[in-house]
Coordinates of C-alpha atoms in Angstrom, one line a residue:
M1 CA 101.1 60.2 102.0
A2 CA 100.7 63.9 101.6
L3 CA 101.7 66.2 104.7
H4 CA 99.6 68.9 103.8
E5 CA 96.6 66.8 104.2
F6 CA 97.3 66.7 107.9
R7 CA 98.0 70.6 108.4
T8 CA 95.0 72.8 110.1
D9 CA 93.4 75.6 108.8
A10 CA 95.1 77.8 111.3
A11 CA 98.7 76.5 110.2
V12 CA 97.9 77.5 106.6
A13 CA 96.3 80.8 107.5
A14 CA 99.5 81.3 109.5
H15 CA 101.9 80.6 107.1
E16 CA 99.8 82.9 104.6
T17 CA 99.5 85.8 107.0
E18 CA 103.3 85.3 107.4
A19 CA 104.3 85.0 103.7
A20 CA 102.3 88.1 103.1
Q21 CA 103.8 90.1 106.1
A22 CA 107.5 89.4 105.1
G23 CA 107.8 92.6 103.2
S24 CA 106.0 94.9 105.5
P25 CA 107.5 97.5 107.2
V26 CA 106.3 96.6 110.4
Y27 CA 107.7 93.1 109.9
W28 CA 111.3 94.4 109.4
I29 CA 110.7 97.4 112.4
C30 CA 109.9 95.0 114.9
L31 CA 112.8 92.4 113.5
A32 CA 115.3 95.4 114.0
L33 CA 114.1 96.4 117.7
L34 CA 114.3 92.5 118.3
V35 CA 118.0 92.4 117.1
A36 CA 118.8 95.8 118.9
T37 CA 117.3 94.4 122.3
V38 CA 119.6 91.0 122.0
A39 CA 122.5 93.3 121.0
L40 CA 121.8 95.3 124.1
A41 CA 121.2 92.3 126.5
A42 CA 124.8 90.8 125.2
R43 CA 126.3 94.0 125.9
I44 CA 125.0 94.4 129.5
A45 CA 125.8 90.9 129.8
S46 CA 129.4 91.5 128.7
F47 CA 130.0 93.9 131.6
W48 CA 129.4 91.2 134.3

């Protein structure tokens, strides 16, 4: 039984969009901001 038969068009489109955007600068900037936010939260939590 092929699993991809049960995937919706939206899931396929989202996967293709994710693959296309993985190399874009906006993706890396957002990822860097997310990591910085987590690091800042961890630093603030360490003071408590």
